[in-house]
Structure formats: structure tokens, C-alpha cells
C-alpha atoms as an extended CHARMM CRD file, in Angstrom:
* protein
*
       237  EXT
         1         1  MET       CA           -142.0930000000        4.7000000000      -41.7220000000  PROA      1               0.0000000000
         2         2  THR       CA           -138.8860000000        4.7160000000      -39.6600000000  PROA      2               0.0000000000
         3         3  PRO       CA           -137.8240000000        1.8520000000      -37.3460000000  PROA      3               0.0000000000
         4         4  SER       CA           -138.5530000000        3.9940000000      -34.2800000000  PROA      4               0.0000000000
         5         5  GLU       CA           -142.0240000000        4.8780000000      -35.6180000000  PROA      5               0.0000000000
         6         6  PHE       CA           -142.7440000000        1.2220000000      -36.3690000000  PROA      6               0.0000000000
         7         7  ALA       CA           -141.6030000000        0.1540000000      -32.8890000000  PROA      7               0.0000000000
         8         8  ALA       CA           -143.5890000000        2.9200000000      -31.1880000000  PROA      8               0.0000000000
         9         9  LYS       CA           -146.7730000000        2.0350000000      -33.0720000000  PROA      9               0.0000000000
        10        10  TRP       CA           -146.6890000000       -1.6740000000      -32.2880000000  PROA      10              0.0000000000
        11        11  LYS       CA           -145.0940000000       -1.7080000000      -28.8360000000  PROA      11              0.0000000000
        12        12  GLY       CA           -147.6860000000       -2.8700000000      -26.3280000000  PROA      12              0.0000000000
        13        13  SER       CA           -150.3820000000       -3.5640000000      -28.9310000000  PROA      13              0.0000000000
        14        14  THR       CA           -153.1730000000       -5.7570000000      -27.5770000000  PROA      14              0.0000000000
        15        15  LEU       CA           -154.7500000000       -6.5480000000      -30.9500000000  PROA      15              0.0000000000
        16        16  THR       CA           -155.1280000000      -10.2280000000      -31.7570000000  PROA      16              0.0000000000
        17        17  GLU       CA           -153.2530000000      -12.0110000000      -34.5180000000  PROA      17              0.0000000000
        18        18  ARG       CA           -156.3220000000      -11.9290000000      -36.7570000000  PROA      18              0.0000000000
        19        19  GLN       CA           -156.8880000000       -8.2190000000      -36.1200000000  PROA      19              0.0000000000
        20        20  ALA       CA           -153.3310000000       -7.0450000000      -36.6310000000  PROA      20              0.0000000000
        21        21  SER       CA           -151.0350000000       -9.4170000000      -38.5120000000  PROA      21              0.0000000000
        22        22  GLN       CA           -151.5290000000       -8.0750000000      -42.0390000000  PROA      22              0.0000000000
        23        23  ALA       CA           -151.3900000000       -4.4460000000      -40.8870000000  PROA      23              0.0000000000
        24        24  HSD       CA           -148.2390000000       -5.1980000000      -38.8990000000  PROA      24              0.0000000000
        25        25  PHE       CA           -146.5610000000       -6.8400000000      -41.8840000000  PROA      25              0.0000000000
        26        26  SER       CA           -147.6390000000       -4.0440000000      -44.2410000000  PROA      26              0.0000000000
        27        27  ASP       CA           -146.0780000000       -1.4840000000      -41.8890000000  PROA      27              0.0000000000
        28        28  LEU       CA           -142.9280000000       -3.5830000000      -41.7990000000  PROA      28              0.0000000000
        29        29  CYS       CA           -142.7980000000       -3.4580000000      -45.6080000000  PROA      29              0.0000000000
        30        30  ARG       CA           -143.1730000000        0.3290000000      -45.5120000000  PROA      30              0.0000000000
        31        31  MET       CA           -140.3570000000        0.5580000000      -42.9800000000  PROA      31              0.0000000000
        32        32  LEU       CA           -138.1530000000       -1.4050000000      -45.3880000000  PROA      32              0.0000000000
        33        33  GLY       CA           -139.2860000000        0.6670000000      -48.3650000000  PROA      33              0.0000000000
        34        34  TRP       CA           -140.7300000000       -2.4480000000      -49.9810000000  PROA      34              0.0000000000
        35        35  PRO       CA           -144.1930000000       -2.9170000000      -51.5600000000  PROA      35              0.0000000000
        36        36  THR       CA           -146.7180000000       -4.8570000000      -49.5050000000  PROA      36              0.0000000000
        37        37  PRO       CA           -147.7660000000       -8.2770000000      -50.8510000000  PROA      37              0.0000000000
        38        38  THR       CA           -150.9960000000       -6.8740000000      -52.2970000000  PROA      38              0.0000000000
        39        39  ASP       CA           -149.1200000000       -4.0060000000      -53.9860000000  PROA      39              0.0000000000
        40        40  ASP       CA           -146.2690000000       -6.1670000000      -55.2630000000  PROA      40              0.0000000000
        41        41  ASP       CA           -148.0640000000       -9.2610000000      -56.5320000000  PROA      41              0.0000000000
        42        42  THR       CA           -151.7450000000       -9.3170000000      -57.4400000000  PROA      42              0.0000000000
        43        43  THR       CA           -151.4740000000      -12.9210000000      -58.6720000000  PROA      43              0.0000000000
        44        44  GLY       CA           -150.2900000000      -14.4160000000      -55.3790000000  PROA      44              0.0000000000
        45        45  ASP       CA           -147.6320000000      -16.4070000000      -57.2170000000  PROA      45              0.0000000000
        46        46  ARG       CA           -144.5800000000      -14.7730000000      -55.5780000000  PROA      46              0.0000000000
        47        47  PHE       CA           -145.5640000000      -12.7880000000      -52.4900000000  PROA      47              0.0000000000
        48        48  VAL       CA           -148.8710000000      -13.1670000000      -50.7240000000  PROA      48              0.0000000000
        49        49  PHE       CA           -150.8150000000      -13.1250000000      -47.4740000000  PROA      49              0.0000000000
        50        50  GLU       CA           -152.5520000000      -16.3350000000      -46.3730000000  PROA      50              0.0000000000
        51        51  LYS       CA           -150.6960000000      -18.7530000000      -48.6300000000  PROA      51              0.0000000000
        52        52  GLY       CA           -152.5520000000      -22.0490000000      -48.6910000000  PROA      52              0.0000000000
        53        53  ALA       CA           -150.4310000000      -25.1030000000      -47.8960000000  PROA      53              0.0000000000
        54        54  ALA       CA           -150.9980000000      -28.7880000000      -47.2720000000  PROA      54              0.0000000000
        55        55  LYS       CA           -149.6880000000      -29.9410000000      -43.8860000000  PROA      55              0.0000000000
        56        56  THR       CA           -147.0550000000      -32.6740000000      -43.7360000000  PROA      56              0.0000000000
        57        57  GLY       CA           -149.1930000000      -34.6840000000      -41.3250000000  PROA      57              0.0000000000
        58        58  GLY       CA           -152.3680000000      -34.2260000000      -43.3600000000  PROA      58              0.0000000000
        59        59  GLY       CA           -154.9520000000      -31.4880000000      -43.7120000000  PROA      59              0.0000000000
        60        60  ASP       CA           -154.6310000000      -27.9590000000      -45.0360000000  PROA      60              0.0000000000
        61        61  GLY       CA           -153.5510000000      -24.6720000000      -43.5160000000  PROA      61              0.0000000000
        62        62  PHE       CA           -152.2550000000      -21.2100000000      -44.3530000000  PROA      62              0.0000000000
        63        63  ALA       CA           -148.9320000000      -19.4680000000      -43.8530000000  PROA      63              0.0000000000
        64        64  ASP       CA           -149.6450000000      -15.8750000000      -42.8350000000  PROA      64              0.0000000000
        65        65  VAL       CA           -147.1370000000      -14.5080000000      -45.3710000000  PROA      65              0.0000000000
        66        66  TRP       CA           -145.0990000000      -16.2350000000      -48.0550000000  PROA      66              0.0000000000
        67        67  ARG       CA           -142.4000000000      -14.8390000000      -50.3250000000  PROA      67              0.0000000000
        68        68  LYS       CA           -141.1780000000      -17.2530000000      -52.9770000000  PROA      68              0.0000000000
        69        69  ASP       CA           -137.6020000000      -18.4810000000      -52.4720000000  PROA      69              0.0000000000
        70        70  CYS       CA           -137.2420000000      -16.2400000000      -49.4170000000  PROA      70              0.0000000000
        71        71  PHE       CA           -139.4530000000      -17.0150000000      -46.4310000000  PROA      71              0.0000000000
        72        72  ALA       CA           -142.6470000000      -18.2740000000      -44.8690000000  PROA      72              0.0000000000
        73        73  TRP       CA           -143.8870000000      -16.1130000000      -41.9800000000  PROA      73              0.0000000000
        74        74  GLU       CA           -146.2440000000      -17.0740000000      -39.1880000000  PROA      74              0.0000000000
        75        75  TYR       CA           -147.7640000000      -14.6710000000      -36.6850000000  PROA      75              0.0000000000
        76        76  LYS       CA           -149.0840000000      -15.2200000000      -33.1790000000  PROA      76              0.0000000000
        77        77  GLY       CA           -150.8540000000      -12.7520000000      -30.9300000000  PROA      77              0.0000000000
        78        78  PRO       CA           -148.9560000000      -10.6810000000      -28.3540000000  PROA      78              0.0000000000
        79        79  ARG       CA           -146.8440000000      -12.7820000000      -25.9810000000  PROA      79              0.0000000000
        80        80  LYS       CA           -148.1320000000      -16.0370000000      -27.4830000000  PROA      80              0.0000000000
        81        81  ASP       CA           -146.0180000000      -19.1480000000      -28.0290000000  PROA      81              0.0000000000
        82        82  LEU       CA           -143.5470000000      -18.6850000000      -30.8890000000  PROA      82              0.0000000000
        83        83  VAL       CA           -142.5490000000      -22.3440000000      -30.6460000000  PROA      83              0.0000000000
        84        84  ALA       CA           -146.0980000000      -23.2490000000      -31.6960000000  PROA      84              0.0000000000
        85        85  ALA       CA           -145.8520000000      -20.8170000000      -34.6150000000  PROA      85              0.0000000000
        86        86  TYR       CA           -142.5960000000      -22.4180000000      -35.7300000000  PROA      86              0.0000000000
        87        87  ARG       CA           -144.1410000000      -25.8840000000      -35.5270000000  PROA      87              0.0000000000
        88        88  GLN       CA           -146.8870000000      -24.7000000000      -37.8810000000  PROA      88              0.0000000000
        89        89  LEU       CA           -144.3180000000      -23.5690000000      -40.4300000000  PROA      89              0.0000000000
        90        90  LEU       CA           -142.5440000000      -26.9110000000      -40.1990000000  PROA      90              0.0000000000
        91        91  GLU       CA           -145.8170000000      -28.5640000000      -41.2270000000  PROA      91              0.0000000000
        92        92  TYR       CA           -146.2160000000      -26.2100000000      -44.2090000000  PROA      92              0.0000000000
        93        93  ARG       CA           -142.6570000000      -25.8560000000      -45.4750000000  PROA      93              0.0000000000
        94        94  GLU       CA           -142.6530000000      -28.7070000000      -47.9990000000  PROA      94              0.0000000000
        95        95  ALA       CA           -145.8350000000      -27.4060000000      -49.6290000000  PROA      95              0.0000000000
        96        96  LEU       CA           -144.2200000000      -23.9430000000      -49.7400000000  PROA      96              0.0000000000
        97        97  ASP       CA           -141.1460000000      -25.2120000000      -51.6550000000  PROA      97              0.0000000000
        98        98  ASN       CA           -138.9850000000      -25.2930000000      -48.5300000000  PROA      98              0.0000000000
        99        99  PRO       CA           -138.1750000000      -21.5880000000      -48.2310000000  PROA      99              0.0000000000
       100       100  PRO       CA           -134.6820000000      -20.8930000000      -46.8310000000  PROA      100             0.0000000000
       101       101  LEU       CA           -136.0880000000      -18.9260000000      -43.8890000000  PROA      101             0.0000000000
       102       102  LEU       CA           -138.9800000000      -19.6690000000      -41.5130000000  PROA      102             0.0000000000
       103       103  ILE       CA           -139.9540000000      -16.5270000000      -39.5930000000  PROA      103             0.0000000000
       104       104  VAL       CA           -142.2500000000      -16.2240000000      -36.5790000000  PROA      104             0.0000000000
       105       105  SER       CA           -143.4080000000      -13.1420000000      -34.6900000000  PROA      105             0.0000000000
       106       106  ASP       CA           -145.8540000000      -12.0710000000      -31.9990000000  PROA      106             0.0000000000
       107       107  MET       CA           -145.5810000000       -8.4800000000      -33.3060000000  PROA      107             0.0000000000
       108       108  GLU       CA           -143.0380000000       -7.5620000000      -30.6110000000  PROA      108             0.0000000000
       109       109  ARG       CA           -140.5890000000      -10.4680000000      -30.9150000000  PROA      109             0.0000000000
       110       110  PHE       CA           -139.0940000000      -11.7590000000      -34.1530000000  PROA      110             0.0000000000
       111       111  GLU       CA           -137.3300000000      -15.0770000000      -34.7990000000  PROA      111             0.0000000000
       112       112  ILE       CA           -135.7390000000      -15.9360000000      -38.1410000000  PROA      112             0.0000000000
       113       113  HSD       CA           -135.0770000000      -19.6910000000      -38.3290000000  PROA      113             0.0000000000
       114       114  THR       CA           -132.7470000000      -20.8310000000      -41.0780000000  PROA      114             0.0000000000
       115       115  ASN       CA           -133.9460000000      -23.7290000000      -43.2370000000  PROA      115             0.0000000000
       116       116  PHE       CA           -131.0080000000      -24.2780000000      -45.5980000000  PROA      116             0.0000000000
       117       117  THR       CA           -130.3040000000      -27.8490000000      -46.7250000000  PROA      117             0.0000000000
       118       118  GLY       CA           -127.1430000000      -29.3800000000      -45.2920000000  PROA      118             0.0000000000
       119       119  THR       CA           -126.3910000000      -26.6980000000      -42.7240000000  PROA      119             0.0000000000
       120       120  ALA       CA           -126.8110000000      -26.4340000000      -38.9730000000  PROA      120             0.0000000000
       121       121  LYS       CA           -129.9350000000      -24.5300000000      -38.0580000000  PROA      121             0.0000000000
       122       122  TYR       CA           -129.5050000000      -21.0180000000      -36.6510000000  PROA      122             0.0000000000
       123       123  VAL       CA           -132.0550000000      -18.6260000000      -35.1380000000  PROA      123             0.0000000000
       124       124  TYR       CA           -131.7060000000      -14.8460000000      -35.4040000000  PROA      124             0.0000000000
       125       125  ARG       CA           -133.7400000000      -13.0190000000      -32.7600000000  PROA      125             0.0000000000
       126       126  PHE       CA           -134.6430000000       -9.3900000000      -32.1210000000  PROA      126             0.0000000000
       127       127  THR       CA           -137.4390000000       -7.3600000000      -30.5440000000  PROA      127             0.0000000000
       128       128  LEU       CA           -139.1710000000       -4.0240000000      -31.0980000000  PROA      128             0.0000000000
       129       129  ASP       CA           -136.9880000000       -2.6300000000      -28.3140000000  PROA      129             0.0000000000
       130       130  ASP       CA           -133.8910000000       -3.7280000000      -30.2580000000  PROA      130             0.0000000000
       131       131  LEU       CA           -135.2830000000       -2.1370000000      -33.3980000000  PROA      131             0.0000000000
       132       132  ALA       CA           -135.9130000000        1.1770000000      -31.6360000000  PROA      132             0.0000000000
       133       133  ALA       CA           -132.6220000000        1.2840000000      -29.7310000000  PROA      133             0.0000000000
       134       134  ASP       CA           -130.2500000000        0.2040000000      -32.5040000000  PROA      134             0.0000000000
       135       135  PRO       CA           -131.9900000000       -0.6660000000      -35.7840000000  PROA      135             0.0000000000
       136       136  ALA       CA           -128.8870000000       -1.5600000000      -37.8180000000  PROA      136             0.0000000000
       137       137  GLU       CA           -128.8140000000       -5.3140000000      -37.1230000000  PROA      137             0.0000000000
       138       138  PRO       CA           -132.5990000000       -5.9470000000      -37.1610000000  PROA      138             0.0000000000
       139       139  MET       CA           -132.8540000000       -4.0060000000      -40.4360000000  PROA      139             0.0000000000
       140       140  ARG       CA           -129.9620000000       -5.9910000000      -41.9130000000  PROA      140             0.0000000000
       141       141  LEU       CA           -131.7170000000       -9.2390000000      -41.0320000000  PROA      141             0.0000000000
       142       142  LEU       CA           -135.0520000000       -8.1260000000      -42.4610000000  PROA      142             0.0000000000
       143       143  ARG       CA           -133.5360000000       -6.8010000000      -45.6900000000  PROA      143             0.0000000000
       144       144  ALA       CA           -131.6440000000      -10.0530000000      -46.1350000000  PROA      144             0.0000000000
       145       145  ALA       CA           -134.8500000000      -12.0320000000      -45.5810000000  PROA      145             0.0000000000
       146       146  PHE       CA           -136.6430000000      -10.0550000000      -48.2970000000  PROA      146             0.0000000000
       147       147  LEU       CA           -133.8120000000       -9.7650000000      -50.8190000000  PROA      147             0.0000000000
       148       148  GLU       CA           -130.8650000000      -12.0840000000      -50.1620000000  PROA      148             0.0000000000
       149       149  PRO       CA           -131.6770000000      -14.9610000000      -47.7910000000  PROA      149             0.0000000000
       150       150  GLU       CA           -128.2910000000      -16.5100000000      -48.6300000000  PROA      150             0.0000000000
       151       151  ARG       CA           -126.6730000000      -13.8130000000      -46.4930000000  PROA      151             0.0000000000
       152       152  LEU       CA           -128.2090000000      -15.5500000000      -43.4670000000  PROA      152             0.0000000000
       153       153  ARG       CA           -126.9470000000      -19.0260000000      -44.3510000000  PROA      153             0.0000000000
       154       154  PRO       CA           -125.0770000000      -20.5320000000      -41.3460000000  PROA      154             0.0000000000
       155       155  THR       CA           -121.4000000000      -21.2250000000      -41.9360000000  PROA      155             0.0000000000
       156       156  LEU       CA           -121.4420000000      -24.4370000000      -39.8950000000  PROA      156             0.0000000000
       157       157  THR       CA           -122.6210000000      -27.6860000000      -41.4390000000  PROA      157             0.0000000000
       158       158  ARG       CA           -124.5630000000      -30.2780000000      -39.4560000000  PROA      158             0.0000000000
       159       159  GLN       CA           -121.4340000000      -32.4370000000      -39.4160000000  PROA      159             0.0000000000
       160       160  ASP       CA           -119.3950000000      -29.5630000000      -37.9460000000  PROA      160             0.0000000000
       161       161  LEU       CA           -122.0100000000      -29.0560000000      -35.2400000000  PROA      161             0.0000000000
       162       162  THR       CA           -122.2300000000      -32.7720000000      -34.4490000000  PROA      162             0.0000000000
       163       163  GLU       CA           -118.4580000000      -33.0860000000      -34.1370000000  PROA      163             0.0000000000
       164       164  GLU       CA           -118.2420000000      -30.0520000000      -31.8470000000  PROA      164             0.0000000000
       165       165  ALA       CA           -121.0700000000      -31.3610000000      -29.6530000000  PROA      165             0.0000000000
       166       166  ALA       CA           -119.3450000000      -34.7480000000      -29.4080000000  PROA      166             0.0000000000
       167       167  LYS       CA           -116.1170000000      -33.0600000000      -28.3040000000  PROA      167             0.0000000000
       168       168  GLN       CA           -117.9530000000      -31.0780000000      -25.6030000000  PROA      168             0.0000000000
       169       169  PHE       CA           -119.7340000000      -34.1940000000      -24.3150000000  PROA      169             0.0000000000
       170       170  ALA       CA           -116.4050000000      -36.0480000000      -24.2120000000  PROA      170             0.0000000000
       171       171  LYS       CA           -114.8350000000      -33.2300000000      -22.1700000000  PROA      171             0.0000000000
       172       172  LEU       CA           -117.8070000000      -33.2750000000      -19.7960000000  PROA      172             0.0000000000
       173       173  ALA       CA           -117.5530000000      -37.0530000000      -19.3720000000  PROA      173             0.0000000000
       174       174  ILE       CA           -113.8400000000      -36.8550000000      -18.5500000000  PROA      174             0.0000000000
       175       175  SER       CA           -114.4360000000      -34.0090000000      -16.1010000000  PROA      175             0.0000000000
       176       176  LEU       CA           -117.1840000000      -35.9180000000      -14.2720000000  PROA      176             0.0000000000
       177       177  ARG       CA           -115.0800000000      -39.1000000000      -14.0690000000  PROA      177             0.0000000000
       178       178  ASP       CA           -112.0570000000      -37.1300000000      -12.8140000000  PROA      178             0.0000000000
       179       179  ARG       CA           -114.2050000000      -35.9650000000       -9.9110000000  PROA      179             0.0000000000
       180       180  GLY       CA           -114.6180000000      -39.5590000000       -8.7800000000  PROA      180             0.0000000000
       181       181  ASN       CA           -117.9770000000      -40.3790000000      -10.3510000000  PROA      181             0.0000000000
       182       182  ASP       CA           -118.6230000000      -43.9180000000      -11.5720000000  PROA      182             0.0000000000
       183       183  ALA       CA           -118.0690000000      -44.2070000000      -15.3490000000  PROA      183             0.0000000000
       184       184  GLN       CA           -121.3490000000      -46.0590000000      -15.9200000000  PROA      184             0.0000000000
       185       185  ALA       CA           -123.2850000000      -43.4690000000      -13.9000000000  PROA      185             0.0000000000
       186       186  VAL       CA           -121.6450000000      -40.6870000000      -15.9150000000  PROA      186             0.0000000000
       187       187  ALA       CA           -122.6130000000      -42.3770000000      -19.2000000000  PROA      187             0.0000000000
       188       188  HSD       CA           -126.2000000000      -42.8230000000      -17.9770000000  PROA      188             0.0000000000
       189       189  PHE       CA           -126.3860000000      -39.1630000000      -16.9230000000  PROA      189             0.0000000000
       190       190  LEU       CA           -125.0650000000      -37.9560000000      -20.2960000000  PROA      190             0.0000000000
       191       191  ASP       CA           -127.5620000000      -40.1700000000      -22.1360000000  PROA      191             0.0000000000
       192       192  LYS       CA           -130.3880000000      -38.4840000000      -20.2240000000  PROA      192             0.0000000000
       193       193  LEU       CA           -128.9470000000      -35.0340000000      -20.8830000000  PROA      193             0.0000000000
       194       194  LEU       CA           -128.6050000000      -35.7590000000      -24.6030000000  PROA      194             0.0000000000
       195       195  PHE       CA           -132.1980000000      -36.9650000000      -24.7380000000  PROA      195             0.0000000000
       196       196  CYS       CA           -133.3610000000      -33.7360000000      -23.0720000000  PROA      196             0.0000000000
       197       197  LEU       CA           -131.5300000000      -31.6810000000      -25.7030000000  PROA      197             0.0000000000
       198       198  PHE       CA           -133.1180000000      -33.7860000000      -28.4280000000  PROA      198             0.0000000000
       199       199  ALA       CA           -136.5380000000      -33.2790000000      -26.7830000000  PROA      199             0.0000000000
       200       200  GLU       CA           -135.9850000000      -29.5030000000      -26.8590000000  PROA      200             0.0000000000
       201       201  ASP       CA           -135.2890000000      -29.6010000000      -30.6100000000  PROA      201             0.0000000000
       202       202  ALA       CA           -138.3130000000      -31.8270000000      -31.2010000000  PROA      202             0.0000000000
       203       203  GLY       CA           -140.5730000000      -29.4880000000      -29.2310000000  PROA      203             0.0000000000
       204       204  LEU       CA           -141.2410000000      -32.0180000000      -26.4580000000  PROA      204             0.0000000000
       205       205  LEU       CA           -139.5830000000      -29.6840000000      -23.9420000000  PROA      205             0.0000000000
       206       206  PRO       CA           -139.4590000000      -25.8680000000      -23.9390000000  PROA      206             0.0000000000
       207       207  LYS       CA           -136.7040000000      -24.4600000000      -26.1380000000  PROA      207             0.0000000000
       208       208  GLU       CA           -133.3470000000      -23.9240000000      -24.3930000000  PROA      208             0.0000000000
       209       209  LEU       CA           -134.7250000000      -25.2740000000      -21.0920000000  PROA      209             0.0000000000
       210       210  ILE       CA           -131.4440000000      -26.9130000000      -20.0520000000  PROA      210             0.0000000000
       211       211  GLY       CA           -129.3820000000      -23.8550000000      -20.9810000000  PROA      211             0.0000000000
       212       212  ARG       CA           -131.6880000000      -21.5290000000      -19.0650000000  PROA      212             0.0000000000
       213       213  LEU       CA           -131.5840000000      -23.7760000000      -15.9900000000  PROA      213             0.0000000000
       214       214  ALA       CA           -127.7900000000      -23.9410000000      -16.1250000000  PROA      214             0.0000000000
       215       215  ALA       CA           -127.4330000000      -20.1640000000      -16.4900000000  PROA      215             0.0000000000
       216       216  ARG       CA           -129.8960000000      -19.4520000000      -13.6840000000  PROA      216             0.0000000000
       217       217  MET       CA           -128.3670000000      -21.9400000000      -11.2600000000  PROA      217             0.0000000000
       218       218  LYS       CA           -124.7050000000      -21.3810000000      -12.1670000000  PROA      218             0.0000000000
       219       219  SER       CA           -123.9160000000      -20.1100000000       -8.6820000000  PROA      219             0.0000000000
       220       220  ASP       CA           -125.7510000000      -23.0040000000       -6.9760000000  PROA      220             0.0000000000
       221       221  PRO       CA           -124.8160000000      -26.3800000000       -8.5580000000  PROA      221             0.0000000000
       222       222  LEU       CA           -126.7740000000      -28.2990000000       -5.9040000000  PROA      222             0.0000000000
       223       223  VAL       CA           -130.0550000000      -26.6590000000       -6.9070000000  PROA      223             0.0000000000
       224       224  PHE       CA           -129.2430000000      -27.2690000000      -10.5840000000  PROA      224             0.0000000000
       225       225  SER       CA           -128.5760000000      -30.9380000000       -9.8250000000  PROA      225             0.0000000000
       226       226  THR       CA           -131.8580000000      -31.2080000000       -7.9050000000  PROA      226             0.0000000000
       227       227  GLN       CA           -133.8360000000      -29.6580000000      -10.7560000000  PROA      227             0.0000000000
       228       228  LEU       CA           -132.2170000000      -31.9560000000      -13.3270000000  PROA      228             0.0000000000
       229       229  THR       CA           -133.0670000000      -34.9550000000      -11.1510000000  PROA      229             0.0000000000
       230       230  GLN       CA           -136.6880000000      -33.8030000000      -10.9740000000  PROA      230             0.0000000000
       231       231  LEU       CA           -136.7900000000      -33.2750000000      -14.7410000000  PROA      231             0.0000000000
       232       232  PHE       CA           -135.3010000000      -36.7170000000      -15.4520000000  PROA      232             0.0000000000
       233       233  GLY       CA           -137.8190000000      -38.2500000000      -13.0550000000  PROA      233             0.0000000000
       234       234  LEU       CA           -140.7830000000      -36.6090000000      -14.7730000000  PROA      234             0.0000000000
       235       235  MET       CA           -139.5550000000      -37.6980000000      -18.2010000000  PROA      235             0.0000000000
       236       236  SER       CA           -139.1980000000      -41.3060000000      -17.1010000000  PROA      236             0.0000000000
       237       237  GLN       CA           -142.8340000000      -41.5610000000      -15.9680000000  PROA      237             0.0000000000
């Protein structure tokens, strides 16, 4: 199966997760020229559908696909919430030996979340449209996930990321004060902004909410300011 054939088959599918996930993943294996879990491992010790896992918070669940030392993969139905799928994997990952990659998909969108110890998290994203238009990068990511997850290890450490974020916040604070804003008000504003970014990472707010608002309202700072004020107000209730 070629990337264009795979994309054409699954583009616009309305099958549910239960109806389609294993067929979708099996086709993906064929596209990569790799055996499906049931062809590759009849013991379920290395590569398997529906891998049972105890949840961190208690109870049991199943990862839709698991490949030892490579990835855990969770599906959702078309256009469903991939953040919810990722949260499920976070609950399973310790029971699955902390695979280096946590992958979620709604059969049209794919997100590969890195889970390497001591590094800043990174998310690789692509869609069926990307796969059909220019398959080189999506295929590279998928092959790495199956064979060499280390190729997707982020180069930045958490310390590097923290230091860079601190520098950017310091520049923002100086810029706001230079515009005549009260230093205490600036500090209070940045505290709220930092909390919002933390809430995004924790799943309390939609992913990349602040970045999307900033990009959308770049040409109208007043509207952006109004929306931030509304957001801060809602979070303080």
C-alpha cells in the first residue's frame, strides 16, 4: 500500500474508533512494509493490539497498540479530541514501561509525543493530506517510531527550555515596563500568563490556546487584551 493509497482510503472515513482502529493500523503497517502486530508477534510480548495496562490513578485500561521500547498508540474516532487520547496514554505509560513515544491519532491526524527522560517534550504532527501531498517527512517519522525512536529524541533538555523561557519572560517584562506600565502590575500579569501556560500543559486549558489567540489577534492588540482579561477572569472564579 502506498502513502497516497493509504490516505485516499482513510480520508473522510466515518467509521468509529472501535470499527476502524485495528484496520487503520494494519494498513499503516502495510504502507511501511512492516508486519502487523498479529503477524509479527503471536505472544503479545513485543507488539500487540489492546495492551492491558494499569492506570496511574487506579483501575485498568488498554492501549490500542503497543510496541515494546518504541511506542504506545491511542486512537480516537474521526475529529475527536486528541488531547483526551494523550491523557489516556499518560495514565498507562508507567505500566507500559514508559515507551519513548506516545502516539495519538483520529485516523486523519497524527501526533507523536516524545517521552524521553530528561529532555523537553516535543510533538511531531502530520495529517493524511500531508502524507498524500509529500510523504517523505511523515514516512520518516513513522519509520523512526517503529524502528529507531531515538531519532526523534529532542535535542533540548528541560533545563535548556526553562532557561530560554525565563529569558523570553524577562524580555517581555522589560518591554512592558518600558511602555510605562507599573512594575507590580506587569509581574502580576506575567504570573497569570505563566499559570495559563502551565494549565495548557496540564490539560486544564486547550492546548496552545494562548498561542492561537496571539496569532489570531496579532493585528488587533486591543481585542487580544480583552480576551486575555476575560480568560483571566474566568480562571479566577
